[in-house]
Coordinates of C-alpha atoms in Angstrom, one line a residue:
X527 CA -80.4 -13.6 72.9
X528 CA -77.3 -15.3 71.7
X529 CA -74.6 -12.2 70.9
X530 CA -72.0 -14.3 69.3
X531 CA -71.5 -11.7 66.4
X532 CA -71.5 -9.2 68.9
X533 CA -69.7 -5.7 67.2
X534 CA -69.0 -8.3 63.9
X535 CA -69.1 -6.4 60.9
X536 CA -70.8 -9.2 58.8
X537 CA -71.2 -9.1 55.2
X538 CA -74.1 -11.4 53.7
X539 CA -74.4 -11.6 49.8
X540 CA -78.1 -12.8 48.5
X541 CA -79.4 -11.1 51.7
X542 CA -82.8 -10.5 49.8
X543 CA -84.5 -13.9 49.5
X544 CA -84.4 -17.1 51.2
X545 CA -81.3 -18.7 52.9
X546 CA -79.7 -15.2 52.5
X547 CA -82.4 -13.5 53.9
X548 CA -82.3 -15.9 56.8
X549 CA -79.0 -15.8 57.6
X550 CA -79.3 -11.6 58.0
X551 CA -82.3 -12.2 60.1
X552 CA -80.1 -14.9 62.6
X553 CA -77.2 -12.1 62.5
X554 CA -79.4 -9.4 63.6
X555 CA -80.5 -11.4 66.3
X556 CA -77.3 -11.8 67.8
X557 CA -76.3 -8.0 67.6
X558 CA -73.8 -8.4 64.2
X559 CA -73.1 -5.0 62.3
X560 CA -74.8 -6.1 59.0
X561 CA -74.2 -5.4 55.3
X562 CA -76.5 -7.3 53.1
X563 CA -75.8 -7.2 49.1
X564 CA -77.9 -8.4 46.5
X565 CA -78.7 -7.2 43.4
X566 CA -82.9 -7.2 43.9
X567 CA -84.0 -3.6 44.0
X568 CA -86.3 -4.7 47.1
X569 CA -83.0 -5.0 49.5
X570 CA -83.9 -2.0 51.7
X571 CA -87.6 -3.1 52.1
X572 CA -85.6 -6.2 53.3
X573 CA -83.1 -4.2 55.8
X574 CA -85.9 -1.8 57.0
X575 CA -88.2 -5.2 58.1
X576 CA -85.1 -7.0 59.7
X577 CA -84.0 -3.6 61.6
X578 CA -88.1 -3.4 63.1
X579 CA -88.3 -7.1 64.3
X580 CA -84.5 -6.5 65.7
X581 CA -84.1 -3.1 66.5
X582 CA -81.1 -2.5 65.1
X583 CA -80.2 0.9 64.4
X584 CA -79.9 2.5 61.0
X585 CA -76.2 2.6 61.6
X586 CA -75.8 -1.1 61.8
X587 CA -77.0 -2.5 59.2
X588 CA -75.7 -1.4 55.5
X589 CA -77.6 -2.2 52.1
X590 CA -75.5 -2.4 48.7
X591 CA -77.4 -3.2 45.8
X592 CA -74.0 -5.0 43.1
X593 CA -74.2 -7.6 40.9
X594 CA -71.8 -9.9 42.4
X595 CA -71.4 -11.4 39.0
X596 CA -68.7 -9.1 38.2
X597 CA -65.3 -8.1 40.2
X598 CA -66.7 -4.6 39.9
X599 CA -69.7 -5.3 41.7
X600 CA -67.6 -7.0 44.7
X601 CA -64.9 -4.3 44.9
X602 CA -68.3 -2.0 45.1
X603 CA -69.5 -3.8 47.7
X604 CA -66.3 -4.2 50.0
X605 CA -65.4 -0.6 49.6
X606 CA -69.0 0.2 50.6
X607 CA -68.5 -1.7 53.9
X608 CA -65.0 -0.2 54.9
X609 CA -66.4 2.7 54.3
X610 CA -69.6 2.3 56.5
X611 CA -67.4 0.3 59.1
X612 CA -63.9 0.1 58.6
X613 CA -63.4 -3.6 59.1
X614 CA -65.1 -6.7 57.7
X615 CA -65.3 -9.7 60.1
X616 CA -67.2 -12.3 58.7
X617 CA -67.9 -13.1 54.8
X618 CA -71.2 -15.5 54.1
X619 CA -71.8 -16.0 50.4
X620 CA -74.7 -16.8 49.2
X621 CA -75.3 -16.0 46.0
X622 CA -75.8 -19.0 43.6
X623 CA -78.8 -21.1 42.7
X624 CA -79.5 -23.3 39.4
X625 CA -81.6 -21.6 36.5
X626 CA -82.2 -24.4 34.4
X627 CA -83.6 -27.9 35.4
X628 CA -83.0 -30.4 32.5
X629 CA -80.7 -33.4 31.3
X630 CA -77.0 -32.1 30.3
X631 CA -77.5 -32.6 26.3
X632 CA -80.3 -30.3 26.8
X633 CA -78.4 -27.1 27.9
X634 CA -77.2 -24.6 25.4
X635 CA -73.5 -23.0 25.3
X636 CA -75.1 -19.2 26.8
X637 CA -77.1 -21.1 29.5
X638 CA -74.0 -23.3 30.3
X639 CA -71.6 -20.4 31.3
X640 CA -75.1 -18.2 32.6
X641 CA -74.7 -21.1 35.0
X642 CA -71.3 -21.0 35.9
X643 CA -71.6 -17.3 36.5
X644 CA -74.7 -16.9 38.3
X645 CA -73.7 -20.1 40.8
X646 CA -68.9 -19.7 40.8
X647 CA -68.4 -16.5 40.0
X648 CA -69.7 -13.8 43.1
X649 CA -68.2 -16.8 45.6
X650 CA -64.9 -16.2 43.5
X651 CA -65.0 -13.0 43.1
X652 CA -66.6 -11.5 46.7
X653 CA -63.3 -13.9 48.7
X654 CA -61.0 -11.9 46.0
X655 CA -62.7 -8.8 47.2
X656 CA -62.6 -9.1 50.7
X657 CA -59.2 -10.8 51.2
X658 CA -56.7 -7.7 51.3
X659 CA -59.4 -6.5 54.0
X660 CA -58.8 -9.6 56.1
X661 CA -55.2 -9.7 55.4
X662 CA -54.5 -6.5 57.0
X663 CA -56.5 -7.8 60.3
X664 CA -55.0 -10.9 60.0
X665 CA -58.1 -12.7 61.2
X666 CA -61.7 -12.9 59.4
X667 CA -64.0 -16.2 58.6
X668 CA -65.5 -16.8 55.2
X669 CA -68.6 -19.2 54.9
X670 CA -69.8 -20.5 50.9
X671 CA -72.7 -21.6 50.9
X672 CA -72.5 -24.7 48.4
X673 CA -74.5 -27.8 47.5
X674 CA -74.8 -31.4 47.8
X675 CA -75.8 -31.2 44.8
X676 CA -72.2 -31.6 43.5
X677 CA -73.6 -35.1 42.6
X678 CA -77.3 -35.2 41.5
X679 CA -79.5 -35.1 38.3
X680 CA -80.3 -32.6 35.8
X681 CA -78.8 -29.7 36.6
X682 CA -74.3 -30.9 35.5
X683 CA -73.7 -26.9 35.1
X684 CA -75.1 -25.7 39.0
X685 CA -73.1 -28.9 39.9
X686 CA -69.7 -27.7 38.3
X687 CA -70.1 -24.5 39.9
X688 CA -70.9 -25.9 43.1
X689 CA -68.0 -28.5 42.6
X690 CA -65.8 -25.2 42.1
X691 CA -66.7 -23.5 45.3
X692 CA -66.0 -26.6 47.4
X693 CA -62.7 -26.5 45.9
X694 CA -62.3 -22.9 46.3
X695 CA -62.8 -23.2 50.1
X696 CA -60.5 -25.8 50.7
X697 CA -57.9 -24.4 48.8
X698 CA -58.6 -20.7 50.4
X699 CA -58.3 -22.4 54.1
X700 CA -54.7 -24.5 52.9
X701 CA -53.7 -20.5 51.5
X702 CA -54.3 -18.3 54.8
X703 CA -54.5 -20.6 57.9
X704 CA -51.4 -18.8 58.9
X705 CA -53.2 -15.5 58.8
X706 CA -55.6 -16.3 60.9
X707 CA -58.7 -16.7 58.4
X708 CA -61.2 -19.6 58.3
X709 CA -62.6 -20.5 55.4
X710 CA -65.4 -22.7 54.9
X711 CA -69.1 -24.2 53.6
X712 CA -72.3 -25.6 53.9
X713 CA -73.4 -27.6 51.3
X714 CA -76.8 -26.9 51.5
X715 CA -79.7 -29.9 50.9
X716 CA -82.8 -29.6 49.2
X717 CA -84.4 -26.3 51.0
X718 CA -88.0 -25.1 51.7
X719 CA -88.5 -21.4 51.0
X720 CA -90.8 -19.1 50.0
X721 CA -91.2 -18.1 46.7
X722 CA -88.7 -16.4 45.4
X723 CA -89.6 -12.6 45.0
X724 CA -87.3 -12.8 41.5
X725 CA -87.4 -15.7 39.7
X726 CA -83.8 -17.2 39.1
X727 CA -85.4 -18.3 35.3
X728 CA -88.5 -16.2 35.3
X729 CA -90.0 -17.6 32.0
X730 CA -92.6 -20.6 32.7
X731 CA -90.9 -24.2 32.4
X732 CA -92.6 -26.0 29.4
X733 CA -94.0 -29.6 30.0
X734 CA -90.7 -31.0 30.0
X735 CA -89.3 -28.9 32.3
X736 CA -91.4 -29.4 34.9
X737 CA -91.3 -33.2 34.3
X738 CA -86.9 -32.5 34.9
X739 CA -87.4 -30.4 37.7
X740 CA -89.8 -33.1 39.7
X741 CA -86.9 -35.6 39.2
X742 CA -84.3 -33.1 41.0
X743 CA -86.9 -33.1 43.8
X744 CA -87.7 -37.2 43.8
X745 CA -83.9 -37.4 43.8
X746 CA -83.6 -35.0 46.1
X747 CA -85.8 -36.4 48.6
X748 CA -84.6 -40.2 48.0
X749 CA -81.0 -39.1 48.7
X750 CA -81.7 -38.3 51.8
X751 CA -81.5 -40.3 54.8
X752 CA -84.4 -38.5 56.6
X753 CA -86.3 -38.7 53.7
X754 CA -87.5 -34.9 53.3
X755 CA -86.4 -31.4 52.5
X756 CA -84.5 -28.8 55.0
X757 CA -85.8 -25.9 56.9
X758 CA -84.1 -22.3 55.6
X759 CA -83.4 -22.4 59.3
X760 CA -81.9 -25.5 59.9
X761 CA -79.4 -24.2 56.8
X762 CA -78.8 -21.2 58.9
X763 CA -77.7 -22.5 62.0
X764 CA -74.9 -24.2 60.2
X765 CA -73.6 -21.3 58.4
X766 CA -73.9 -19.4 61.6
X767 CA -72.3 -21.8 63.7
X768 CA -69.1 -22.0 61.2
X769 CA -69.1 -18.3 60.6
X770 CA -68.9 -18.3 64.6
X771 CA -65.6 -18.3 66.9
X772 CA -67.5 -21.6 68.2
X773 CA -65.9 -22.9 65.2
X774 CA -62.8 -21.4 66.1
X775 CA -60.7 -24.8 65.3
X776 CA -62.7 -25.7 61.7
X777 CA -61.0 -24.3 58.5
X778 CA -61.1 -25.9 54.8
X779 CA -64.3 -27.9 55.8
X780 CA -67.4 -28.5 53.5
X781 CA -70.2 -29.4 56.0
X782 CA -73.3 -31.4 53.9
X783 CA -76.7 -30.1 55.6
X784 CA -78.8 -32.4 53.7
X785 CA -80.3 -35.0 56.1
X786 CA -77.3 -37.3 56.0
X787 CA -76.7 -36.8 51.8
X788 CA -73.1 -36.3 51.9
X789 CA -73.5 -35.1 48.2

């Protein structure tokens, strides 16, 4: 067993479902304290499964259900973790995903800034949260999970968002370089996953919809060199690897994981 996160207190937001979940799985592999956040009311079923196949102990692995939306939610959750553990090593957000799959002209002012919250706002808020913490260690490593989709079809809002965490991890790395924290992301490629437990839009998409949402994936698939979609796992290695001191010399670097689509 690897045991690069070895007595790291790790904190993974979106832990519940897919990429997220992965990522907590990968950690408790290699012995990390964990605290997994999400807002899904299923998040201990999560822990309790990951702590059986791992045995980890009850003690090392921390659920807080917040809605990362909001900066109350990540103070919530970075209080919860100082309190549990006292330090915070490692930051991997996660939280994001589009709602809506259709042609800009067709989104509506509420679903336009539903995006913009649900897919900018916990990366924005949860490196906000976490900084005075990693500060006062003067050392830590922050990982966004972004997007090549920062240029594709049919979904301009997710892309802004995206657009805005790549941003936000550069300029976060230029800021506190001198203090000793890393700060960067994975744009993540088209993904296969398991259905997601909680729909990010759970009303059925009309004929249209599903016409939009097939052209992401054509697009998708064509933009990539290797011609096919990722493995949750092959996204997790990355984020591991950066969030890792084997990336000890990497800072203010978005990584595309998208079979050679640079996005």
């Amino acid at each position: 067993m690897n045991a690069r996160f070895l007595n790291k207190v790790v904190l993974v937001t979106g832990a519940a479902q897919g990429i997220g979940r992965g990522v907590a799985e990968a950690l408790a592999q290699e012995a990390a304290k964990l605290v997994l956040v999400d807002r899904a009311s299923f998040l201990p079923e999560v822990a309790a499964e990951i702590k059986a196949a791992t045995g980890l102990a009850d003690s090392d692995v921390l659920t807080v259900e917040a809605d990362l939306e909001s900066w109350s939610g990540a103070e919530q959750m970075v209080q919860a973790a100082l309190t549990q553990f006292g330090r915070i090593d490692v930051l991997i957000n996660n939280v994001g995903g589009t709602i809506w799959a259709k042609p800009y002209q067709h989104y509506q002012p509420d679903e336009i800034e539903a995006e913009i919250r649900r897919s900018l706002m916990p990366t924005l808020w949860s490196c906000r949260a976490v900084l005075p913490t990693m500060l006062a260690q003067q050392g830590g490593a922050i990982v966004n999970v972004s997007s090549i989709a920062t240029r594709g079809i049919n979904r301009i809002p997710y892309s802004a968002a995206k657009g805005g965490v790549n941003a936000l991890t550069a300029s976060l790395a230029f800021e506190h370089a001198a203090d000793g924290i890393r700060v960067n992301a994975v744009a993540t490629g088209g993904t296969e996953a398991p259905p997601r437990k909680v729909p990010r839009n759970p009303k059925p998409l009309s004929a249209d919809e599903q016409i939009w949402y097939q052209q992401i994936v054509d697009q998708t698939i064509e933009s990539s060199l290797m011609k096919r979609y990722g493995s949750i796992n092959e996204q997790v290695q990355a984020i591991l690897f950066l969030a890792s001191e084997q990336a000890s010399y990497i800072t203010g670097t978005v990584l595309p994981v998208g079979g050679g689509d640079q996005g």
